[in-house]
Coordinates of C-alpha atoms and ligand atoms in Angstrom, one line a residue:
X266 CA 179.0 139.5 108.8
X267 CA 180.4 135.9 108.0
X268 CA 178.8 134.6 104.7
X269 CA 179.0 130.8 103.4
X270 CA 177.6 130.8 99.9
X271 CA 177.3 127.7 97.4
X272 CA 178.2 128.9 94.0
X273 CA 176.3 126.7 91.1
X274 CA 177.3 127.9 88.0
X275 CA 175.4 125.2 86.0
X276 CA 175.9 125.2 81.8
X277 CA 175.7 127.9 79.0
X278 CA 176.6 131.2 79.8
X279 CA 176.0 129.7 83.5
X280 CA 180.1 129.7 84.6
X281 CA 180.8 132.9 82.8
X282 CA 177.9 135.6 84.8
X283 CA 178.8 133.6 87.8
X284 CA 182.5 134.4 87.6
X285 CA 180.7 137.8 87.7
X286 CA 178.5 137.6 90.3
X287 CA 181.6 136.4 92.7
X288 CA 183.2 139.3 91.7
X289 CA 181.0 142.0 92.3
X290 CA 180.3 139.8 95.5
X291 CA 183.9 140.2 96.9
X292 CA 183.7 143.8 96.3
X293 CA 180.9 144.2 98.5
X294 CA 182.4 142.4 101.0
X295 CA 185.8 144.2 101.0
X296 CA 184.3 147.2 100.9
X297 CA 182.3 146.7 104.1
X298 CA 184.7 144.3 105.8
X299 CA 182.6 141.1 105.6
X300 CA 183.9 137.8 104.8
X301 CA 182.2 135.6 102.3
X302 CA 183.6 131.8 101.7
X303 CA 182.0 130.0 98.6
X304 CA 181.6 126.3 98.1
X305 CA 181.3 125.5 94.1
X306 CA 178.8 123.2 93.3
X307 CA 177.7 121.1 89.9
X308 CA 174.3 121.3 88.7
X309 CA 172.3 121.0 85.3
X310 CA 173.5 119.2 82.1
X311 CA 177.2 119.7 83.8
X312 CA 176.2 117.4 86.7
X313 CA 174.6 115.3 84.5
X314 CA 177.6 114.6 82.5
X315 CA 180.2 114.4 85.0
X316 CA 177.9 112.0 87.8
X317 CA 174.6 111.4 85.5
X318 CA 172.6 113.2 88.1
X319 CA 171.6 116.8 87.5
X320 CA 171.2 117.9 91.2
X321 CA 174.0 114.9 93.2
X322 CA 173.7 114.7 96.6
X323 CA 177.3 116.3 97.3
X324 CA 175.4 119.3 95.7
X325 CA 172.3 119.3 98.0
X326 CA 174.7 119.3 101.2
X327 CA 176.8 121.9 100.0
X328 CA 173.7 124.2 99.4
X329 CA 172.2 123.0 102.4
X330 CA 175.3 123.6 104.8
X331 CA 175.3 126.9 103.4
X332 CA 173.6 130.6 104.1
X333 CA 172.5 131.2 100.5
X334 CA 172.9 130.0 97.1
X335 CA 174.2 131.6 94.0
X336 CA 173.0 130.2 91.3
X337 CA 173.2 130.9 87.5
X338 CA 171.7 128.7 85.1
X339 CA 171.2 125.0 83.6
X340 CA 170.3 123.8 80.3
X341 CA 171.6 122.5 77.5
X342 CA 170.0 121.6 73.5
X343 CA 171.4 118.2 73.6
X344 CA 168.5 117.4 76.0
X345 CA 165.4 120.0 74.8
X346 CA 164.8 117.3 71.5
X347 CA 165.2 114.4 73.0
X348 CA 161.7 112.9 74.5
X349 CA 163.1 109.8 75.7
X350 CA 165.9 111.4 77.6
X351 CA 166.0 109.9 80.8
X352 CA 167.2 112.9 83.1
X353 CA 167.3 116.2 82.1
X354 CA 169.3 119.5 83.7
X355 CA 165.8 120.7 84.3
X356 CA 165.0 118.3 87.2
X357 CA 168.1 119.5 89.0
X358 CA 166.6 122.9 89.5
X359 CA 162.7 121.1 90.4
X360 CA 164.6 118.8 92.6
X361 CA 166.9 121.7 94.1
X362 CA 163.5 123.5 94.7
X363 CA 161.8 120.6 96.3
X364 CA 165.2 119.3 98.5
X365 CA 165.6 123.2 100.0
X366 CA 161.6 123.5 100.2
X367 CA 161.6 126.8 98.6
X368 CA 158.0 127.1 97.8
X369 CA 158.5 130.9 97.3
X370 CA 159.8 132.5 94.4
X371 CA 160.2 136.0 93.9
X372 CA 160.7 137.7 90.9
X373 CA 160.3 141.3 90.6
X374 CA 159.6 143.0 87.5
X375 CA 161.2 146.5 86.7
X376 CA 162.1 149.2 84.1
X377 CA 165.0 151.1 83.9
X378 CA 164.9 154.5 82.4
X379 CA 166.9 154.6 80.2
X380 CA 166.0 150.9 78.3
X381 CA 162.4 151.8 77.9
X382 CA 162.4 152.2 74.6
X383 CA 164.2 148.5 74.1
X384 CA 160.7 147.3 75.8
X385 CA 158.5 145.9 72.7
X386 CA 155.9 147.8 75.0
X387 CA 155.2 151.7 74.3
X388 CA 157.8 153.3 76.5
X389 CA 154.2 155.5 78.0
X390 CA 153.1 152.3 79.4
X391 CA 155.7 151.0 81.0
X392 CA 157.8 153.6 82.3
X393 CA 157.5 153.5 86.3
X394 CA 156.0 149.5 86.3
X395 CA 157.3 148.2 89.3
X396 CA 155.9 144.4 90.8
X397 CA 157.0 141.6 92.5
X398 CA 155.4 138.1 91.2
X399 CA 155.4 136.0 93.9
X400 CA 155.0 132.4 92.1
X401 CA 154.4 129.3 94.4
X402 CA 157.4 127.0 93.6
X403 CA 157.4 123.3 95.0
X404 CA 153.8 122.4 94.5
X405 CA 151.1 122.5 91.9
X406 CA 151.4 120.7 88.3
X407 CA 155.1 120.7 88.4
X408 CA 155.0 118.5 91.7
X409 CA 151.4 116.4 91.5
X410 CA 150.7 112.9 90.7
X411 CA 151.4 112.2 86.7
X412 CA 151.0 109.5 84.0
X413 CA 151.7 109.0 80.5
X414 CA 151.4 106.0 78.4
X415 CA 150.9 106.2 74.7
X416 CA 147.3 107.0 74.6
X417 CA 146.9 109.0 77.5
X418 CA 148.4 111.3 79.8
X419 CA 148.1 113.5 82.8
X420 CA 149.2 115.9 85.7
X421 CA 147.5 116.4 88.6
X422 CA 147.4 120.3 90.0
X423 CA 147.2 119.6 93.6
X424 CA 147.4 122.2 96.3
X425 CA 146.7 122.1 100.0
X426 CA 145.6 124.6 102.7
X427 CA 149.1 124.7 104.5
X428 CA 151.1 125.3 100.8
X429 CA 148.5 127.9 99.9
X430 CA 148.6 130.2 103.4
X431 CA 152.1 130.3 103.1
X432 CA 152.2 131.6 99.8
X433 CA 149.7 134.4 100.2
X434 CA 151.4 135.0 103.6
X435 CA 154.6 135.9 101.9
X436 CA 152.2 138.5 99.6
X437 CA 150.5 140.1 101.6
X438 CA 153.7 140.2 104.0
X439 CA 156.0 141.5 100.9
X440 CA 153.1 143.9 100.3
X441 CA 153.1 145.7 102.8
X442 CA 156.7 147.4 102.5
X443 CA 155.4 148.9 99.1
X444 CA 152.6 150.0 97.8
X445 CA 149.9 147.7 99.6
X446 CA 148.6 145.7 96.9
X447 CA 148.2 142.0 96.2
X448 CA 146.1 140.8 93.1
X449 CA 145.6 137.1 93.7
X450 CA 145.9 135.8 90.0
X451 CA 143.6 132.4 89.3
X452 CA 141.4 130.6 87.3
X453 CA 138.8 130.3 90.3
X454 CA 135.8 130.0 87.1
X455 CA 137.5 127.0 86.1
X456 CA 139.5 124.7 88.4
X457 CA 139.0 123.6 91.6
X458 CA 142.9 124.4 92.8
X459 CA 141.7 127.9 92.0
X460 CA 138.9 127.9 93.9
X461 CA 140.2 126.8 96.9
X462 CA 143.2 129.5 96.4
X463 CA 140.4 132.2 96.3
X464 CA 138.7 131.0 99.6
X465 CA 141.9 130.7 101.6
X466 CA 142.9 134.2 100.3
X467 CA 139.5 135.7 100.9
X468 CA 139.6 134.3 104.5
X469 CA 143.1 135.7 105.4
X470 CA 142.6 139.3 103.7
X471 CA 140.6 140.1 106.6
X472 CA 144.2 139.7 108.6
X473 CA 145.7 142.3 106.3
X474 CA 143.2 145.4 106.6
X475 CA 146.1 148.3 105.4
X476 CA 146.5 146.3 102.1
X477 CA 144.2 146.1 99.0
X478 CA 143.1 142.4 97.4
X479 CA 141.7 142.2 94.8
X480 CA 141.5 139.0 92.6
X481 CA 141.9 138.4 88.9
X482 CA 141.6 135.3 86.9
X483 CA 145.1 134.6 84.9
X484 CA 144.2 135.1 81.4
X485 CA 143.1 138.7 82.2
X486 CA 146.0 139.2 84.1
X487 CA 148.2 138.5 81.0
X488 CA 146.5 141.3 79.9
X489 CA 146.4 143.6 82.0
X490 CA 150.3 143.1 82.0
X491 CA 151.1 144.2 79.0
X492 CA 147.8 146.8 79.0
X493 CA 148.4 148.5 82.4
X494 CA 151.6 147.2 83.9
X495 CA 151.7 149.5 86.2
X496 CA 148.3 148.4 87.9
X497 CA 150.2 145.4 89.5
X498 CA 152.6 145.7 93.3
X499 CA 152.2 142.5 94.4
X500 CA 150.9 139.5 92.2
X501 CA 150.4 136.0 93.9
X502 CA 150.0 133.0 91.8
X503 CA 150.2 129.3 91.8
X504 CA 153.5 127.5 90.0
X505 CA 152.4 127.0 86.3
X506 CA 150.5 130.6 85.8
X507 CA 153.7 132.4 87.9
X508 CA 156.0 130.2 85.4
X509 CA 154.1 131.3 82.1
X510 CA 153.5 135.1 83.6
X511 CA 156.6 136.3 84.8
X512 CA 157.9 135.2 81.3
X513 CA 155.8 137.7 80.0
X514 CA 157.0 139.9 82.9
X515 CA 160.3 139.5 81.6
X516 CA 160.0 141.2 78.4
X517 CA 158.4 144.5 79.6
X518 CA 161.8 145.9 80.9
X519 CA 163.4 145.2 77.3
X520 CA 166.2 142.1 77.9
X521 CA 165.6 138.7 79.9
X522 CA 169.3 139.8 81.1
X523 CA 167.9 142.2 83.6
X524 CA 165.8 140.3 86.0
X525 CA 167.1 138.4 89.2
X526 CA 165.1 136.6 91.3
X527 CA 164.9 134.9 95.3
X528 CA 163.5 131.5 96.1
X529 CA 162.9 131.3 99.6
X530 CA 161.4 128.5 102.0
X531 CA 162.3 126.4 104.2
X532 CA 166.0 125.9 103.9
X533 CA 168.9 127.9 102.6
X534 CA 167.6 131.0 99.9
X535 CA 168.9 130.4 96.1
X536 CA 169.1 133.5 94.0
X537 CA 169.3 133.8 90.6
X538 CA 168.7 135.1 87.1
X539 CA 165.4 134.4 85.5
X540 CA 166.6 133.8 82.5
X541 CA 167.8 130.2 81.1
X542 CA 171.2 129.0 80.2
X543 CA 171.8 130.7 76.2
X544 CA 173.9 127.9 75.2
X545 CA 174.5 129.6 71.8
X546 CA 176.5 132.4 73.6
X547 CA 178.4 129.9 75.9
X548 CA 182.0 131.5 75.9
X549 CA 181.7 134.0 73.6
X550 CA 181.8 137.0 76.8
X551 CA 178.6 138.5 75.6
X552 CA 176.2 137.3 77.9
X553 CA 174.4 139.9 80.1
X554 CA 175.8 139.3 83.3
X555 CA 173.4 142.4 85.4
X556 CA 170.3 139.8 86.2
X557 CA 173.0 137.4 88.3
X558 CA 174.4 140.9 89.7
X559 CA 171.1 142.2 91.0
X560 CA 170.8 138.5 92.1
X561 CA 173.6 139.5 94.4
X562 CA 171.8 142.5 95.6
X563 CA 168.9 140.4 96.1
X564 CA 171.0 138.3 98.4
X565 CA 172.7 140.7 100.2
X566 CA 169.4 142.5 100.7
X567 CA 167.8 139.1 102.3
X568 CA 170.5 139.5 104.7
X569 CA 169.3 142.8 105.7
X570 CA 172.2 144.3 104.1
X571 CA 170.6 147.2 102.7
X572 CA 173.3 149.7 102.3
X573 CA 175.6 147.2 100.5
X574 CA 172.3 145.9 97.9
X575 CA 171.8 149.7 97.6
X576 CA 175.6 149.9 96.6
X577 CA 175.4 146.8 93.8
X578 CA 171.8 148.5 92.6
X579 CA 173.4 151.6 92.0
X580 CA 176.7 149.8 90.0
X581 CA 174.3 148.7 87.6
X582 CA 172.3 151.8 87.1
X583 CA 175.6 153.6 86.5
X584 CA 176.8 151.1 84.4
X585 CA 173.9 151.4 82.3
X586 CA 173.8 155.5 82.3
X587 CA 177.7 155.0 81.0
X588 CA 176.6 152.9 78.3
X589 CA 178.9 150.0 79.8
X590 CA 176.6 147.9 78.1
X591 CA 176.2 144.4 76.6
X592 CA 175.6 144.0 72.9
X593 CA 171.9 143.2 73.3
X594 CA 171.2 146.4 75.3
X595 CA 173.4 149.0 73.9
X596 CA 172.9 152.4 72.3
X597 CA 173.1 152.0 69.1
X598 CA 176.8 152.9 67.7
X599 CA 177.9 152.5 71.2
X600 CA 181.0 150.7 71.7
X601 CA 179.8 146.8 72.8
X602 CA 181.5 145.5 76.1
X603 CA 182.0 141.7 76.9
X604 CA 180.6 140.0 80.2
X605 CA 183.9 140.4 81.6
X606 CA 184.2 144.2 80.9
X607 CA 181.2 144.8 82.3
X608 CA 182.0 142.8 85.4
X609 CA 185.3 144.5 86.3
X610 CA 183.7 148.1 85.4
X611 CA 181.0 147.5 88.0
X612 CA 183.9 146.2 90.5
X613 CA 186.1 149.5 90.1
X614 CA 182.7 151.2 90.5
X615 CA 182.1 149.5 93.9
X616 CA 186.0 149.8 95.1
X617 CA 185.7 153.6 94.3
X618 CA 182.1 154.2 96.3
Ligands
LIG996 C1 161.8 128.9 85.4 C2 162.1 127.8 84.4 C3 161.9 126.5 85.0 C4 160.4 126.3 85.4 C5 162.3 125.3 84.1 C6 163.7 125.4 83.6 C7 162.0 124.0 84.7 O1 161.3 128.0 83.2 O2 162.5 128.9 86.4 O3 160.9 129.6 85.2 O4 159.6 126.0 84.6 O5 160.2 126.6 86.6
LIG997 MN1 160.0 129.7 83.3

């Protein structure tokens, strides 16, 4: 297979798990004789510096001229305290998801044996949790109508019927290569966008008969996450509740470095880590770079190439058996390896296979 992929490494540890993520990208490829081109890409605080424009144009062509994206992350202090800051690294990824019209965003959420006890969870409740949060991602509160002035302000959750059967399409689609499950998370007693998301999913479950719905409104379902994680296969939700709840998500498999996700849509896929841009550890080589890797299994997987995302998923489990491990996640004595280290070990892995 040919591959063009736009690389947008972005600010904070962004550059240095990206380096990564090519790496263990060309040894995929070598290994199974496909050839991958990448475009690099500015984005985020980076962007903003260099052009004053945290997703440029030249950046939207190159993703959009290309077969996926690999993204890292953007973000950078200099902005989070400043109210009055005119653009921020933050609208390059709302304008990145809005330009490639990638409404869905997946982001599964997953233990690994032998980090269960680094979950602030009981290592009982998680163990085995396994779900995909599939969070709406170019509409909603992020997207509607707003206003400030100084004595008032206000966003405006709007949703439509055509933004909303997508979504739950993807679910219930996504659903039924596991376990058959979607819970449609809401807050159907309160808001009308809710409401509406409840009907539309309550008319189309009928189309699914081989998987179970079942409905919950959001504040139980940050519950239930922490109570009875592994209730949940396939959660649905609008953008702000799948923002706040796959946050919470994040924490039950014990390090934010873990997690990749897919945003899919319209236009060319992005994948990335769900964790932010840990501008305290830029340069330093000890960021985790395994969320960006499984970002590349996540890609490669998209591409319906299972065997070689089976290959990169299985780097990073043996990776973590040998206690090649990050500072954050390793045993404790253990002997700490840098985001580098890691990166090459996982590349002799995949050259040996
Ligand atoms: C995320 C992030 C973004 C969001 C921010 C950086 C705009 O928190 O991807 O979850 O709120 O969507
Ligand atoms: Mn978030």
């Amino acid at each position: 297979m040919e591959l063009r992929i736009a690389v947008l490494a972005g600010d904070g540890i962004g550059p240095e798990i990206s380096a990564v993520g090519v790496e263990v990208m060309n040894a995929v490829c070598r290994k199974f004789g496909h050839k991958v081109q990448y475009e690099y890409a500015i984005c985020g605080a980076d962007a903003i510096d260099r052009v004053g424009d945290p997703f440029p144009e030249e950046t939207y062509q190159t993703c959009k001229n290309s077969d996926a994206v690999l993204f890292s992350a953007v973000g950078d202090p200099k902005y989070d305290n400043d109210p009055t800051a005119r653009v921020r690294p933050e609208q390059g990824l709302l304008a990145m998801r809005k330009r490639l019209g990638l409404y869905a965003n997946i982001r599964p959420v997953q233990t690994f044996p032998c980090l269960l006890h680094k979950s602030p969870l009981r290592a009982e409740l998680v163990e085995g949790a396994d779900f995909l949060c599939i969070r709406e991602l170019t509409g909603g509160m992020y997207f509607g109508e707003k206003y400030q002035d100084n004595d008032k302000a206000w966003d405006t959750n709007y949703y439509s019927r055509p933004e909303i059967e997508r979504i739950l399409r993807v679910a219930f689609e996504y659903a039924r290569k596991r376990k058959k499950h979607v819970t449609v998370v809401d807050k159907a007693n309160v808001l009308a966008s809710s409401r509406l998301w409840r009907q539309i999913a309550q008319e189309m479950a009928p189309q699914y008969p081989d998987v179970t719905t079942d409905y919950m409104f959001v504040d139980n379902a940050a519950m239930k996450m922490i109570q009875e994680p592994r209730f949940f296969d396939v959660m649905v939700t609008e953008n702000t509740f799948g923002d706040i709840l796959t946050d919470e998500g994040s924490v039950i498999s014990g390090s934010m470095g873990l997690l990749p996700s897919a945003s899919t849509g319209d236009s060319t896929p992005v994948f990335e880590p769900i964790h932010g841009s840990w501008p305290q550890a830029k340069g330093l080589n000890i960021a985790n770079p395994l969320a960006q890797v499984l970002s590349v299994a996540m890609l490669l997987e998209h591409f319906n190439l299972l065997e070689e995302g089976a290959l990169v998923r299985r780097a990073v489990d043996a990776s973590l058996d040998a206690e090649v491990r990050t500072p954050e996640i390793q045993v404790e004595g253990g002997a700490k390896y840098g985001t580098r280290e890691v990166g090459r070990w996982l590349v002799d892995y995949i050259d040996r296979a």
